[in-house]
PDB file of C-alpha atoms and ligand atoms in Angstrom:
ATOM      1  CA  MET A 501     -27.171-142.942 -34.959  1.00  0.00           C
ATOM      2  CA  SER A 502     -31.534-142.626 -34.612  1.00  0.00           C
ATOM      3  CA  SER A 503     -33.123-146.992 -35.034  1.00  0.00           C
ATOM      4  CA  ALA A 504     -34.567-145.834 -38.159  1.00  0.00           C
ATOM      5  CA  GLU A 505     -31.160-146.191 -39.827  1.00  0.00           C
ATOM      6  CA  GLU A 506     -29.857-148.573 -36.995  1.00  0.00           C
ATOM      7  CA  THR A 507     -28.467-150.901 -39.686  1.00  0.00           C
ATOM      8  CA  ILE A 508     -28.986-154.538 -38.641  1.00  0.00           C
ATOM      9  CA  ARG A 509     -27.260-158.110 -39.859  1.00  0.00           C
ATOM     10  CA  PHE A 510     -29.511-161.193 -39.934  1.00  0.00           C
ATOM     11  CA  SER A 511     -29.195-164.173 -41.562  1.00  0.00           C
ATOM     12  CA  VAL A 512     -30.808-166.209 -44.563  1.00  0.00           C
ATOM     13  CA  SER A 513     -31.289-169.929 -44.383  1.00  0.00           C
ATOM     14  CA  LEU A 514     -31.291-170.358 -48.912  1.00  0.00           C
ATOM     15  CA  PRO A 515     -31.072-173.826 -50.593  1.00  0.00           C
ATOM     16  CA  ARG A 516     -26.954-173.990 -52.344  1.00  0.00           C
ATOM     17  CA  PRO A 517     -28.666-173.422 -56.310  1.00  0.00           C
ATOM     18  CA  LEU A 518     -29.845-170.344 -55.069  1.00  0.00           C
ATOM     19  CA  LEU A 519     -27.420-168.807 -53.167  1.00  0.00           C
ATOM     20  CA  ASP A 520     -25.471-169.274 -56.342  1.00  0.00           C
ATOM     21  CA  GLU A 521     -27.937-167.759 -57.617  1.00  0.00           C
ATOM     22  CA  LEU A 522     -28.093-164.648 -55.244  1.00  0.00           C
ATOM     23  CA  ASP A 523     -23.856-164.088 -56.623  1.00  0.00           C
ATOM     24  CA  GLN A 524     -24.319-165.090 -59.441  1.00  0.00           C
ATOM     25  CA  ARG A 525     -26.626-161.522 -60.417  1.00  0.00           C
ATOM     26  CA  VAL A 526     -23.681-160.304 -57.380  1.00  0.00           C
ATOM     27  CA  VAL A 527     -21.271-160.529 -59.405  1.00  0.00           C
ATOM     28  CA  LYS A 528     -22.904-159.914 -62.993  1.00  0.00           C
ATOM     29  CA  LYS A 529     -24.668-156.047 -61.914  1.00  0.00           C
ATOM     30  CA  GLY A 530     -21.569-155.474 -60.160  1.00  0.00           C
ATOM     31  CA  TYR A 531     -22.909-154.733 -56.746  1.00  0.00           C
ATOM     32  CA  ALA A 532     -20.117-154.952 -53.688  1.00  0.00           C
ATOM     33  CA  SER A 533     -22.162-158.121 -51.368  1.00  0.00           C
ATOM     34  CA  ARG A 534     -24.771-160.095 -51.528  1.00  0.00           C
ATOM     35  CA  SER A 535     -26.384-157.447 -49.235  1.00  0.00           C
ATOM     36  CA  GLU A 536     -26.351-154.194 -51.395  1.00  0.00           C
ATOM     37  CA  LEU A 537     -28.261-157.005 -53.324  1.00  0.00           C
ATOM     38  CA  VAL A 538     -30.661-157.731 -50.506  1.00  0.00           C
ATOM     39  CA  ARG A 539     -31.302-154.699 -49.916  1.00  0.00           C
ATOM     40  CA  ASP A 540     -31.550-153.189 -53.482  1.00  0.00           C
ATOM     41  CA  LEU A 541     -34.964-156.146 -54.097  1.00  0.00           C
ATOM     42  CA  ILE A 542     -36.445-155.516 -51.125  1.00  0.00           C
ATOM     43  CA  ARG A 543     -37.038-151.294 -52.318  1.00  0.00           C
ATOM     44  CA  GLU A 544     -37.595-153.131 -56.390  1.00  0.00           C
ATOM     45  CA  ARG A 545     -40.840-155.148 -54.527  1.00  0.00           C
ATOM     46  CA  ILE A 546     -40.576-152.334 -51.996  1.00  0.00           C
ATOM     47  CA  VAL A 547     -42.347-149.551 -55.319  1.00  0.00           C
ATOM     48  CA  GLU A 548     -44.100-152.777 -56.786  1.00  0.00           C
ATOM     49  CA  ASP A 549     -46.131-152.902 -54.108  1.00  0.00           C
ATOM     50  CA  THR A 550     -46.902-148.999 -53.135  1.00  0.00           C
ATOM     51  CA  TRP A 551     -48.031-149.579 -56.831  1.00  0.00           C
ATOM     52  CA  GLU A 552     -49.940-152.388 -56.634  1.00  0.00           C
ATOM     53  CA  ARG A 553     -51.884-150.963 -54.083  1.00  0.00           C
ATOM     54  CA  GLY A 554     -52.812-148.249 -55.771  1.00  0.00           C
ATOM     55  CA  ASP A 555     -53.756-145.549 -53.250  1.00  0.00           C
ATOM     56  CA  GLU A 556     -50.356-143.589 -52.599  1.00  0.00           C
ATOM     57  CA  GLU A 557     -49.530-140.609 -55.484  1.00  0.00           C
ATOM     58  CA  VAL A 558     -46.017-142.587 -57.684  1.00  0.00           C
ATOM     59  CA  ALA A 559     -43.800-141.340 -60.254  1.00  0.00           C
ATOM     60  CA  GLY A 560     -44.254-143.214 -64.037  1.00  0.00           C
ATOM     61  CA  VAL A 561     -41.275-142.289 -66.200  1.00  0.00           C
ATOM     62  CA  LEU A 562     -42.567-143.200 -70.651  1.00  0.00           C
ATOM     63  CA  THR A 563     -40.540-143.735 -72.597  1.00  0.00           C
ATOM     64  CA  ILE A 564     -41.930-144.120 -76.470  1.00  0.00           C
ATOM     65  CA  VAL A 565     -40.252-144.288 -79.979  1.00  0.00           C
ATOM     66  CA  TYR A 566     -42.850-143.293 -82.844  1.00  0.00           C
ATOM     67  CA  ASP A 567     -43.618-143.169 -86.831  1.00  0.00           C
ATOM     68  CA  HIS A 568     -42.513-138.590 -87.032  1.00  0.00           C
ATOM     69  CA  HIS A 569     -44.050-139.552 -90.618  1.00  0.00           C
ATOM     70  CA  GLN A 570     -47.216-141.419 -89.194  1.00  0.00           C
ATOM     71  CA  ARG A 571     -50.896-139.093 -89.809  1.00  0.00           C
ATOM     72  CA  GLU A 572     -52.172-137.233 -86.805  1.00  0.00           C
ATOM     73  CA  LEU A 573     -50.227-138.915 -84.222  1.00  0.00           C
ATOM     74  CA  THR A 574     -47.627-135.981 -82.847  1.00  0.00           C
ATOM     75  CA  GLN A 575     -50.967-133.690 -82.385  1.00  0.00           C
ATOM     76  CA  HIS A 576     -52.354-137.201 -81.084  1.00  0.00           C
ATOM     77  CA  ILE A 577     -49.554-137.491 -78.404  1.00  0.00           C
ATOM     78  CA  LEU A 578     -49.438-134.005 -77.061  1.00  0.00           C
ATOM     79  CA  ALA A 579     -53.503-133.708 -76.907  1.00  0.00           C
ATOM     80  CA  ALA A 580     -53.512-136.874 -74.797  1.00  0.00           C
ATOM     81  CA  GLN A 581     -50.260-135.209 -72.220  1.00  0.00           C
ATOM     82  CA  HIS A 582     -53.067-132.309 -73.027  1.00  0.00           C
ATOM     83  CA  ARG A 583     -55.438-133.569 -70.792  1.00  0.00           C
ATOM     84  CA  GLN A 584     -53.776-135.451 -68.080  1.00  0.00           C
ATOM     85  CA  TYR A 585     -51.507-130.911 -67.854  1.00  0.00           C
ATOM     86  CA  ILE A 586     -51.908-132.344 -64.437  1.00  0.00           C
ATOM     87  CA  HIS A 587     -50.321-135.981 -63.949  1.00  0.00           C
ATOM     88  CA  VAL A 588     -47.634-134.797 -66.599  1.00  0.00           C
ATOM     89  CA  VAL A 589     -44.457-133.291 -65.140  1.00  0.00           C
ATOM     90  CA  ALA A 590     -42.247-132.687 -67.801  1.00  0.00           C
ATOM     91  CA  THR A 591     -41.330-133.959 -71.854  1.00  0.00           C
ATOM     92  CA  THR A 592     -37.344-134.819 -73.866  1.00  0.00           C
ATOM     93  CA  HIS A 593     -37.562-135.137 -77.641  1.00  0.00           C
ATOM     94  CA  VAL A 594     -34.959-136.508 -79.120  1.00  0.00           C
ATOM     95  CA  HIS A 595     -34.820-137.118 -83.432  1.00  0.00           C
ATOM     96  CA  MET A 596     -33.493-139.626 -84.278  1.00  0.00           C
ATOM     97  CA  ASP A 597     -33.463-140.026 -87.159  1.00  0.00           C
ATOM     98  CA  HIS A 598     -35.907-138.742 -90.299  1.00  0.00           C
ATOM     99  CA  HIS A 599     -38.558-141.688 -88.914  1.00  0.00           C
ATOM    100  CA  ASN A 600     -38.226-142.001 -86.125  1.00  0.00           C
ATOM    101  CA  CYS A 601     -38.417-140.041 -82.623  1.00  0.00           C
ATOM    102  CA  LEU A 602     -38.293-141.240 -79.065  1.00  0.00           C
ATOM    103  CA  GLU A 603     -40.045-139.089 -76.093  1.00  0.00           C
ATOM    104  CA  THR A 604     -40.168-139.363 -71.933  1.00  0.00           C
ATOM    105  CA  ILE A 605     -42.263-138.853 -70.955  1.00  0.00           C
ATOM    106  CA  ILE A 606     -42.394-138.316 -66.778  1.00  0.00           C
ATOM    107  CA  ILE A 607     -46.073-138.601 -64.915  1.00  0.00           C
ATOM    108  CA  ARG A 608     -47.285-137.839 -61.930  1.00  0.00           C
ATOM    109  CA  GLY A 609     -49.847-139.606 -59.501  1.00  0.00           C
ATOM    110  CA  LYS A 610     -52.428-142.662 -58.586  1.00  0.00           C
ATOM    111  CA  PRO A 611     -50.607-145.829 -60.595  1.00  0.00           C
ATOM    112  CA  HIS A 612     -53.933-146.346 -61.864  1.00  0.00           C
ATOM    113  CA  ASP A 613     -53.786-142.980 -63.708  1.00  0.00           C
ATOM    114  CA  ILE A 614     -50.408-143.068 -65.044  1.00  0.00           C
ATOM    115  CA  GLU A 615     -51.160-146.975 -67.209  1.00  0.00           C
ATOM    116  CA  GLN A 616     -54.068-145.175 -68.478  1.00  0.00           C
ATOM    117  CA  LEU A 617     -52.101-142.750 -69.230  1.00  0.00           C
ATOM    118  CA  SER A 618     -49.158-144.657 -70.646  1.00  0.00           C
ATOM    119  CA  GLN A 619     -52.367-147.000 -72.030  1.00  0.00           C
ATOM    120  CA  GLU A 620     -53.795-144.799 -74.022  1.00  0.00           C
ATOM    121  CA  ILE A 621     -50.378-143.744 -75.200  1.00  0.00           C
ATOM    122  CA  GLY A 622     -48.735-146.431 -76.220  1.00  0.00           C
ATOM    123  CA  GLY A 623     -51.356-147.696 -78.466  1.00  0.00           C
ATOM    124  CA  MET A 624     -51.684-145.257 -80.859  1.00  0.00           C
ATOM    125  CA  ARG A 625     -51.322-146.426 -83.641  1.00  0.00           C
ATOM    126  CA  GLY A 626     -47.587-145.525 -84.615  1.00  0.00           C
ATOM    127  CA  VAL A 627     -46.096-145.600 -81.030  1.00  0.00           C
ATOM    128  CA  ARG A 628     -43.737-148.966 -81.737  1.00  0.00           C
ATOM    129  CA  PHE A 629     -41.981-149.324 -79.021  1.00  0.00           C
ATOM    130  CA  ALA A 630     -43.284-147.984 -75.635  1.00  0.00           C
ATOM    131  CA  GLU A 631     -41.718-148.721 -71.820  1.00  0.00           C
ATOM    132  CA  LEU A 632     -43.470-147.618 -68.841  1.00  0.00           C
ATOM    133  CA  THR A 633     -40.657-147.332 -65.408  1.00  0.00           C
ATOM    134  CA  ARG A 634     -42.658-147.276 -62.333  1.00  0.00           C
ATOM    135  CA  ALA A 635     -40.803-145.020 -59.538  1.00  0.00           C
ATOM    136  CA  SER A 636     -42.265-144.387 -56.213  1.00  0.00           C
ATOM    137  CA  ARG A 637     -40.236-143.319 -53.242  1.00  0.00           C
ATOM    138  CA  ILE A 638     -38.351-144.438 -50.483  1.00  0.00           C
ATOM    139  CA  GLU A 639     -38.286-144.176 -48.000  1.00  0.00           C
ATOM    140  CA  HIS A 640     -34.910-146.154 -46.297  1.00  0.00           C
TER     141      HIS A 640
HETATM  142 NI1   NI B1539     -38.534-135.807 -83.066  1.00  0.00          NI
END
């Protein structure tokens, strides 16, 4: 086993109420152990820090729900995506009902570019829901 894959056991001191909170989350989220949850929390933080630093290529998934009948909205959304075509990797469109369209837009690039495109589309009139999922490569 190389040192990169080696798993180290270490102890952490926590106030009892904080440990109780941790254990509640382990149960609620279906984790096999405290270690699994703590590993995921650290990875989440690494992704957050990568986005905050802003110098690395990352990926985001913008989920939007919008009104299909809002005048010219579909053209505006497509125009924004075409302007950023290098960054937009894929889109999925689902017709939810007569009025509502759900779309996921996978965007790659620097965090700032992804945030900007997401805000532009999310702020358009007729976009009723917009949420950006921030992701990045995680080595370990
Ligand atoms: Ni639709």
